[in-house]
Amino acid sequence: MDRIERYWEGEYPNVKARFIPIMCQHCSKAPCEPVCPVYATFQSDEGLNVQIYNRCIGARYCINNCPYQVRFFNFWHPTWPASFENYLNPDVTARSRGITEKCTFCVQRLRRGELKVERTEGGRLNDQNMAERNFLPACAQACPTNALTFGDQMDKSAKIGPYFDDVNEHDIHHEHDRTTRSYLLLEELGTKPNVIYLKKIDQYPLGEN
């Protein structure tokens, strides 16, 4: 998760806030990938937009080319009190100064799930065992209202399946034909993002008691 954007609707005192979580959209046609001079970012076999941190030279072309503004540059070396050492995630390294960072969908958790479920137990990593064994991205696991759902869009039995089918079948030029509340951020740019948002349903719209 990179940031939460806030939007205000209405006028005082009848005001409502809209909150939209913005993270890397892991685009199928990511504009950040082809501009990297050292190929530090690329598309993985799972469809994730992956960043190789020890290859990054800090050119920042990817930051300039990301329309979602979800890439960040480390201008300083990370520092923290010694008492915080035990809070660091042992599965990932703390990136140094001069490195571009982004949301990875907690790829280290997905890799751990693949090793545990597929290789050790002979099963297949799916929506159910991802949730049961804490293999979900941290933002999806920690959200107290379950506003974030993570899954495999190729798995037709997954909860997210119908929404991806809907946006894939009806592109931006036929979005009014969609049967679900799904939409994509900056869909008109043709980046083919792999994060779907659902239009909010107001139980009590503004101006109604």
PDB file of C-alpha atoms in Angstrom:
ATOM      1  CA  MET A   1       0.000   0.000   0.000  1.00  0.00           C
ATOM      2  CA  ASP A   2       1.434   3.364  -0.993  1.00  0.00           C
ATOM      3  CA  ARG A   3      -1.145   5.907   0.157  1.00  0.00           C
ATOM      4  CA  ILE A   4      -4.793   6.601   0.935  1.00  0.00           C
ATOM      5  CA  GLU A   5      -6.357   9.396  -1.096  1.00  0.00           C
ATOM      6  CA  ARG A   6      -9.263  11.386   0.350  1.00  0.00           C
ATOM      7  CA  TYR A   7     -12.057  13.040  -1.578  1.00  0.00           C
ATOM      8  CA  TRP A   8     -14.798  15.221  -0.140  1.00  0.00           C
ATOM      9  CA  GLU A   9     -18.355  15.242  -1.421  1.00  0.00           C
ATOM     10  CA  GLY A  10     -20.997  17.819  -0.605  1.00  0.00           C
ATOM     11  CA  GLU A  11     -20.852  21.070   1.325  1.00  0.00           C
ATOM     12  CA  TYR A  12     -20.701  21.689   5.051  1.00  0.00           C
ATOM     13  CA  PRO A  13     -22.415  20.442   7.117  1.00  0.00           C
ATOM     14  CA  ASN A  14     -23.505  17.683   4.719  1.00  0.00           C
ATOM     15  CA  VAL A  15     -20.087  16.335   3.813  1.00  0.00           C
ATOM     16  CA  LYS A  16     -18.919  12.809   3.112  1.00  0.00           C
ATOM     17  CA  ALA A  17     -15.362  11.580   2.747  1.00  0.00           C
ATOM     18  CA  ARG A  18     -14.285   9.053   0.136  1.00  0.00           C
ATOM     19  CA  PHE A  19     -11.160   7.016   0.785  1.00  0.00           C
ATOM     20  CA  ILE A  20      -9.337   5.287  -2.066  1.00  0.00           C
ATOM     21  CA  PRO A  21      -6.311   3.075  -1.356  1.00  0.00           C
ATOM     22  CA  ILE A  22      -3.664   3.578  -4.011  1.00  0.00           C
ATOM     23  CA  MET A  23      -0.971   0.972  -4.544  1.00  0.00           C
ATOM     24  CA  CYS A  24       1.059  -0.277  -7.489  1.00  0.00           C
ATOM     25  CA  GLN A  25      -1.499  -1.378 -10.076  1.00  0.00           C
ATOM     26  CA  HIS A  26       0.809  -4.113 -11.435  1.00  0.00           C
ATOM     27  CA  CYS A  27      -0.128  -3.155 -14.975  1.00  0.00           C
ATOM     28  CA  SER A  28       0.034  -5.703 -17.772  1.00  0.00           C
ATOM     29  CA  LYS A  29       1.371  -2.896 -19.984  1.00  0.00           C
ATOM     30  CA  ALA A  30       3.315  -1.049 -17.327  1.00  0.00           C
ATOM     31  CA  PRO A  31       4.836   2.212 -18.629  1.00  0.00           C
ATOM     32  CA  CYS A  32       7.473   2.080 -15.886  1.00  0.00           C
ATOM     33  CA  GLU A  33       9.142  -1.059 -17.257  1.00  0.00           C
ATOM     34  CA  PRO A  34      10.518  -0.134 -20.707  1.00  0.00           C
ATOM     35  CA  VAL A  35      12.141   3.118 -19.529  1.00  0.00           C
ATOM     36  CA  CYS A  36      14.452   1.501 -16.951  1.00  0.00           C
ATOM     37  CA  PRO A  37      17.999   1.542 -18.417  1.00  0.00           C
ATOM     38  CA  VAL A  38      19.135  -1.488 -16.383  1.00  0.00           C
ATOM     39  CA  TYR A  39      15.936  -3.565 -16.523  1.00  0.00           C
ATOM     40  CA  ALA A  40      15.471  -3.379 -12.761  1.00  0.00           C
ATOM     41  CA  THR A  41      11.697  -3.700 -13.142  1.00  0.00           C
ATOM     42  CA  PHE A  42       9.886  -6.315 -15.195  1.00  0.00           C
ATOM     43  CA  GLN A  43       6.749  -8.443 -15.429  1.00  0.00           C
ATOM     44  CA  SER A  44       6.921 -11.757 -13.570  1.00  0.00           C
ATOM     45  CA  ASP A  45       5.275 -14.997 -14.697  1.00  0.00           C
ATOM     46  CA  GLU A  46       2.517 -14.371 -12.138  1.00  0.00           C
ATOM     47  CA  GLY A  47       1.745 -10.962 -13.642  1.00  0.00           C
ATOM     48  CA  LEU A  48       3.404  -8.936 -10.878  1.00  0.00           C
ATOM     49  CA  ASN A  49       5.410  -5.829 -11.632  1.00  0.00           C
ATOM     50  CA  VAL A  50       8.654  -6.840  -9.921  1.00  0.00           C
ATOM     51  CA  GLN A  51      11.484  -4.586  -8.768  1.00  0.00           C
ATOM     52  CA  ILE A  52      15.077  -5.888  -8.488  1.00  0.00           C
ATOM     53  CA  TYR A  53      16.422  -3.538  -5.848  1.00  0.00           C
ATOM     54  CA  ASN A  54      20.107  -4.468  -6.067  1.00  0.00           C
ATOM     55  CA  ARG A  55      20.026  -3.748  -9.803  1.00  0.00           C
ATOM     56  CA  CYS A  56      18.398  -0.319  -9.484  1.00  0.00           C
ATOM     57  CA  ILE A  57      20.779   2.594 -10.120  1.00  0.00           C
ATOM     58  CA  GLY A  58      18.315   5.306  -9.118  1.00  0.00           C
ATOM     59  CA  ALA A  59      17.717   6.785 -12.571  1.00  0.00           C
ATOM     60  CA  ARG A  60      14.100   7.473 -11.530  1.00  0.00           C
ATOM     61  CA  TYR A  61      12.752   7.187 -15.070  1.00  0.00           C
ATOM     62  CA  CYS A  62      10.217   4.670 -13.770  1.00  0.00           C
ATOM     63  CA  ILE A  63       8.943   7.207 -11.234  1.00  0.00           C
ATOM     64  CA  ASN A  64       8.427   9.824 -13.923  1.00  0.00           C
ATOM     65  CA  ASN A  65       6.651   7.349 -16.190  1.00  0.00           C
ATOM     66  CA  CYS A  66       4.226   5.945 -13.605  1.00  0.00           C
ATOM     67  CA  PRO A  67       0.816   7.624 -14.076  1.00  0.00           C
ATOM     68  CA  TYR A  68      -0.329   6.394 -10.648  1.00  0.00           C
ATOM     69  CA  GLN A  69       2.571   8.025  -8.753  1.00  0.00           C
ATOM     70  CA  VAL A  70       3.184   4.938  -6.652  1.00  0.00           C
ATOM     71  CA  ARG A  71       6.966   4.700  -6.957  1.00  0.00           C
ATOM     72  CA  PHE A  72       9.180   6.435  -4.428  1.00  0.00           C
ATOM     73  CA  PHE A  73      12.879   7.233  -4.292  1.00  0.00           C
ATOM     74  CA  ASN A  74      14.983   6.770  -1.162  1.00  0.00           C
ATOM     75  CA  PHE A  75      16.816  10.067  -0.720  1.00  0.00           C
ATOM     76  CA  TRP A  76      18.265   9.065   2.657  1.00  0.00           C
ATOM     77  CA  HIS A  77      19.661   5.966   4.298  1.00  0.00           C
ATOM     78  CA  PRO A  78      16.988   4.288   6.447  1.00  0.00           C
ATOM     79  CA  THR A  79      17.588   4.760  10.166  1.00  0.00           C
ATOM     80  CA  TRP A  80      15.730   3.605  13.249  1.00  0.00           C
ATOM     81  CA  PRO A  81      16.408   3.216  16.986  1.00  0.00           C
ATOM     82  CA  ALA A  82      18.262   0.073  18.009  1.00  0.00           C
ATOM     83  CA  SER A  83      15.209  -1.049  19.972  1.00  0.00           C
ATOM     84  CA  PHE A  84      13.290  -1.299  16.679  1.00  0.00           C
ATOM     85  CA  GLU A  85      15.627  -3.875  15.133  1.00  0.00           C
ATOM     86  CA  ASN A  86      13.354  -6.755  16.093  1.00  0.00           C
ATOM     87  CA  TYR A  87      10.438  -5.118  14.286  1.00  0.00           C
ATOM     88  CA  LEU A  88      12.106  -5.423  10.880  1.00  0.00           C
ATOM     89  CA  ASN A  89      10.695  -8.003   8.489  1.00  0.00           C
ATOM     90  CA  PRO A  90      13.239 -10.846   8.170  1.00  0.00           C
ATOM     91  CA  ASP A  91      11.827 -11.823   4.755  1.00  0.00           C
ATOM     92  CA  VAL A  92      12.896  -8.592   3.040  1.00  0.00           C
ATOM     93  CA  THR A  93      15.902  -6.303   3.217  1.00  0.00           C
ATOM     94  CA  ALA A  94      15.796  -2.637   4.151  1.00  0.00           C
ATOM     95  CA  ARG A  95      16.581  -0.824   0.921  1.00  0.00           C
ATOM     96  CA  SER A  96      19.412   1.679   0.915  1.00  0.00           C
ATOM     97  CA  ARG A  97      19.685   5.253  -0.272  1.00  0.00           C
ATOM     98  CA  GLY A  98      19.391   5.750  -4.027  1.00  0.00           C
ATOM     99  CA  ILE A  99      16.860   2.963  -4.612  1.00  0.00           C
ATOM    100  CA  THR A 100      13.350   3.229  -6.040  1.00  0.00           C
ATOM    101  CA  GLU A 101      10.656   1.463  -4.012  1.00  0.00           C
ATOM    102  CA  LYS A 102       7.123   0.313  -4.761  1.00  0.00           C
ATOM    103  CA  CYS A 103       4.339  -2.004  -3.618  1.00  0.00           C
ATOM    104  CA  THR A 104       5.229  -5.613  -4.429  1.00  0.00           C
ATOM    105  CA  PHE A 105       1.957  -7.252  -3.347  1.00  0.00           C
ATOM    106  CA  CYS A 106       4.162  -8.742  -0.596  1.00  0.00           C
ATOM    107  CA  VAL A 107       5.736 -11.129  -3.067  1.00  0.00           C
ATOM    108  CA  GLN A 108       7.792 -12.692  -0.263  1.00  0.00           C
ATOM    109  CA  ARG A 109       4.568 -13.979   1.306  1.00  0.00           C
ATOM    110  CA  LEU A 110       3.435 -15.455  -1.997  1.00  0.00           C
ATOM    111  CA  ARG A 111       6.785 -17.191  -2.452  1.00  0.00           C
ATOM    112  CA  ARG A 112       6.543 -18.604   1.062  1.00  0.00           C
ATOM    113  CA  GLY A 113       3.084 -19.900   0.246  1.00  0.00           C
ATOM    114  CA  GLU A 114       4.280 -21.553  -2.952  1.00  0.00           C
ATOM    115  CA  LEU A 115       7.126 -23.291  -1.143  1.00  0.00           C
ATOM    116  CA  LYS A 116       4.897 -24.449   1.694  1.00  0.00           C
ATOM    117  CA  VAL A 117       1.716 -25.458  -0.107  1.00  0.00           C
ATOM    118  CA  GLU A 118       2.886 -26.497  -3.557  1.00  0.00           C
ATOM    119  CA  ARG A 119       6.299 -28.015  -2.976  1.00  0.00           C
ATOM    120  CA  THR A 120       6.055 -29.355   0.568  1.00  0.00           C
ATOM    121  CA  GLU A 121       2.443 -30.479   0.672  1.00  0.00           C
ATOM    122  CA  GLY A 122       1.883 -31.110  -3.028  1.00  0.00           C
ATOM    123  CA  GLY A 123      -1.155 -28.825  -3.183  1.00  0.00           C
ATOM    124  CA  ARG A 124      -1.848 -25.606  -5.030  1.00  0.00           C
ATOM    125  CA  LEU A 125      -1.740 -22.092  -3.659  1.00  0.00           C
ATOM    126  CA  ASN A 126      -5.255 -20.675  -3.932  1.00  0.00           C
ATOM    127  CA  ASP A 127      -7.489 -18.066  -2.334  1.00  0.00           C
ATOM    128  CA  GLN A 128      -8.476 -20.281   0.583  1.00  0.00           C
ATOM    129  CA  ASN A 129      -5.086 -21.393   1.822  1.00  0.00           C
ATOM    130  CA  MET A 130      -3.605 -17.944   1.168  1.00  0.00           C
ATOM    131  CA  ALA A 131      -6.067 -16.520   3.670  1.00  0.00           C
ATOM    132  CA  GLU A 132      -5.825 -19.403   6.144  1.00  0.00           C
ATOM    133  CA  ARG A 133      -2.032 -19.383   6.335  1.00  0.00           C
ATOM    134  CA  ASN A 134      -1.287 -15.667   6.281  1.00  0.00           C
ATOM    135  CA  PHE A 135       0.102 -15.662   2.749  1.00  0.00           C
ATOM    136  CA  LEU A 136      -2.019 -12.653   1.787  1.00  0.00           C
ATOM    137  CA  PRO A 137      -0.384  -9.247   1.255  1.00  0.00           C
ATOM    138  CA  ALA A 138      -0.062  -7.455   4.578  1.00  0.00           C
ATOM    139  CA  CYS A 139      -2.526  -4.686   3.642  1.00  0.00           C
ATOM    140  CA  ALA A 140      -5.269  -7.192   2.797  1.00  0.00           C
ATOM    141  CA  GLN A 141      -4.660  -9.184   5.970  1.00  0.00           C
ATOM    142  CA  ALA A 142      -4.567  -6.136   8.249  1.00  0.00           C
ATOM    143  CA  CYS A 143      -7.593  -4.268   6.861  1.00  0.00           C
ATOM    144  CA  PRO A 144     -10.199  -4.321   9.686  1.00  0.00           C
ATOM    145  CA  THR A 145     -13.173  -3.923   7.329  1.00  0.00           C
ATOM    146  CA  ASN A 146     -12.025  -6.428   4.684  1.00  0.00           C
ATOM    147  CA  ALA A 147     -12.091  -3.671   2.090  1.00  0.00           C
ATOM    148  CA  LEU A 148      -9.137  -5.266   0.283  1.00  0.00           C
ATOM    149  CA  THR A 149      -9.365  -8.661  -1.406  1.00  0.00           C
ATOM    150  CA  PHE A 150      -6.430 -10.452  -3.006  1.00  0.00           C
ATOM    151  CA  GLY A 151      -6.619 -13.452  -5.308  1.00  0.00           C
ATOM    152  CA  ASP A 152      -5.735 -15.113  -8.591  1.00  0.00           C
ATOM    153  CA  GLN A 153      -7.746 -13.601 -11.434  1.00  0.00           C
ATOM    154  CA  MET A 154      -7.149 -16.739 -13.511  1.00  0.00           C
ATOM    155  CA  ASP A 155      -8.910 -18.832 -10.857  1.00  0.00           C
ATOM    156  CA  LYS A 156     -12.561 -18.831 -11.917  1.00  0.00           C
ATOM    157  CA  SER A 157     -13.659 -19.914  -8.451  1.00  0.00           C
ATOM    158  CA  ALA A 158     -11.956 -16.934  -6.795  1.00  0.00           C
ATOM    159  CA  LYS A 159     -14.045 -14.140  -5.298  1.00  0.00           C
ATOM    160  CA  ILE A 160     -12.432 -11.594  -7.616  1.00  0.00           C
ATOM    161  CA  GLY A 161     -13.050 -13.672 -10.761  1.00  0.00           C
ATOM    162  CA  PRO A 162     -16.386 -12.127 -11.852  1.00  0.00           C
ATOM    163  CA  TYR A 163     -15.013  -8.592 -11.560  1.00  0.00           C
ATOM    164  CA  PHE A 164     -11.987  -9.296 -13.742  1.00  0.00           C
ATOM    165  CA  ASP A 165     -14.172 -11.112 -16.262  1.00  0.00           C
ATOM    166  CA  ASP A 166     -16.437  -8.075 -16.387  1.00  0.00           C
ATOM    167  CA  VAL A 167     -13.713  -5.475 -17.022  1.00  0.00           C
ATOM    168  CA  ASN A 168     -11.917  -7.736 -19.491  1.00  0.00           C
ATOM    169  CA  GLU A 169     -15.101  -8.325 -21.468  1.00  0.00           C
ATOM    170  CA  HIS A 170     -16.207  -4.683 -21.413  1.00  0.00           C
ATOM    171  CA  ASP A 171     -13.333  -2.245 -21.923  1.00  0.00           C
ATOM    172  CA  ILE A 172     -13.347   1.498 -21.299  1.00  0.00           C
ATOM    173  CA  HIS A 173     -15.426   2.085 -24.445  1.00  0.00           C
ATOM    174  CA  HIS A 174     -18.153  -0.278 -23.196  1.00  0.00           C
ATOM    175  CA  GLU A 175     -17.949   0.312 -19.454  1.00  0.00           C
ATOM    176  CA  HIS A 176     -21.677   1.072 -19.285  1.00  0.00           C
ATOM    177  CA  ASP A 177     -22.313  -2.567 -20.223  1.00  0.00           C
ATOM    178  CA  ARG A 178     -20.556  -3.856 -17.129  1.00  0.00           C
ATOM    179  CA  THR A 179     -22.777  -5.823 -14.791  1.00  0.00           C
ATOM    180  CA  THR A 180     -20.668  -5.288 -11.655  1.00  0.00           C
ATOM    181  CA  ARG A 181     -19.476  -2.189  -9.793  1.00  0.00           C
ATOM    182  CA  SER A 182     -15.908  -2.718 -11.004  1.00  0.00           C
ATOM    183  CA  TYR A 183     -13.708  -0.067 -12.597  1.00  0.00           C
ATOM    184  CA  LEU A 184      -9.996   0.549 -13.189  1.00  0.00           C
ATOM    185  CA  LEU A 185      -7.941   3.614 -12.343  1.00  0.00           C
ATOM    186  CA  LEU A 186      -6.891   5.660 -15.380  1.00  0.00           C
ATOM    187  CA  GLU A 187      -8.198   2.896 -17.599  1.00  0.00           C
ATOM    188  CA  GLU A 188      -8.173   5.209 -20.594  1.00  0.00           C
ATOM    189  CA  LEU A 189      -4.344   5.185 -20.625  1.00  0.00           C
ATOM    190  CA  GLY A 190      -4.272   1.565 -21.773  1.00  0.00           C
ATOM    191  CA  THR A 191      -1.932   0.351 -19.024  1.00  0.00           C
ATOM    192  CA  LYS A 192      -4.221  -2.608 -18.232  1.00  0.00           C
ATOM    193  CA  PRO A 193      -3.953  -2.423 -14.427  1.00  0.00           C
ATOM    194  CA  ASN A 194      -4.543  -5.569 -12.400  1.00  0.00           C
ATOM    195  CA  VAL A 195      -6.128  -3.821  -9.419  1.00  0.00           C
ATOM    196  CA  ILE A 196      -9.905  -3.483  -9.561  1.00  0.00           C
ATOM    197  CA  TYR A 197     -11.958  -0.975  -7.598  1.00  0.00           C
ATOM    198  CA  LEU A 198     -15.662  -1.210  -6.791  1.00  0.00           C
ATOM    199  CA  LYS A 199     -17.981   1.765  -6.962  1.00  0.00           C
ATOM    200  CA  LYS A 200     -19.270   2.732  -3.552  1.00  0.00           C
ATOM    201  CA  ILE A 201     -22.903   2.168  -2.650  1.00  0.00           C
ATOM    202  CA  ASP A 202     -24.304   4.758  -0.251  1.00  0.00           C
ATOM    203  CA  GLN A 203     -26.883   3.484   2.171  1.00  0.00           C
ATOM    204  CA  TYR A 204     -27.718   7.086   3.013  1.00  0.00           C
ATOM    205  CA  PRO A 205     -26.886   9.413   0.069  1.00  0.00           C
ATOM    206  CA  LEU A 206     -26.301  13.086   0.720  1.00  0.00           C
ATOM    207  CA  GLY A 207     -29.505  15.069   1.071  1.00  0.00           C
ATOM    208  CA  GLU A 208     -31.534  12.127   2.372  1.00  0.00           C
ATOM    209  CA  ASN A 209     -32.452  11.433   5.962  1.00  0.00           C
TER     210      ASN A 209
END
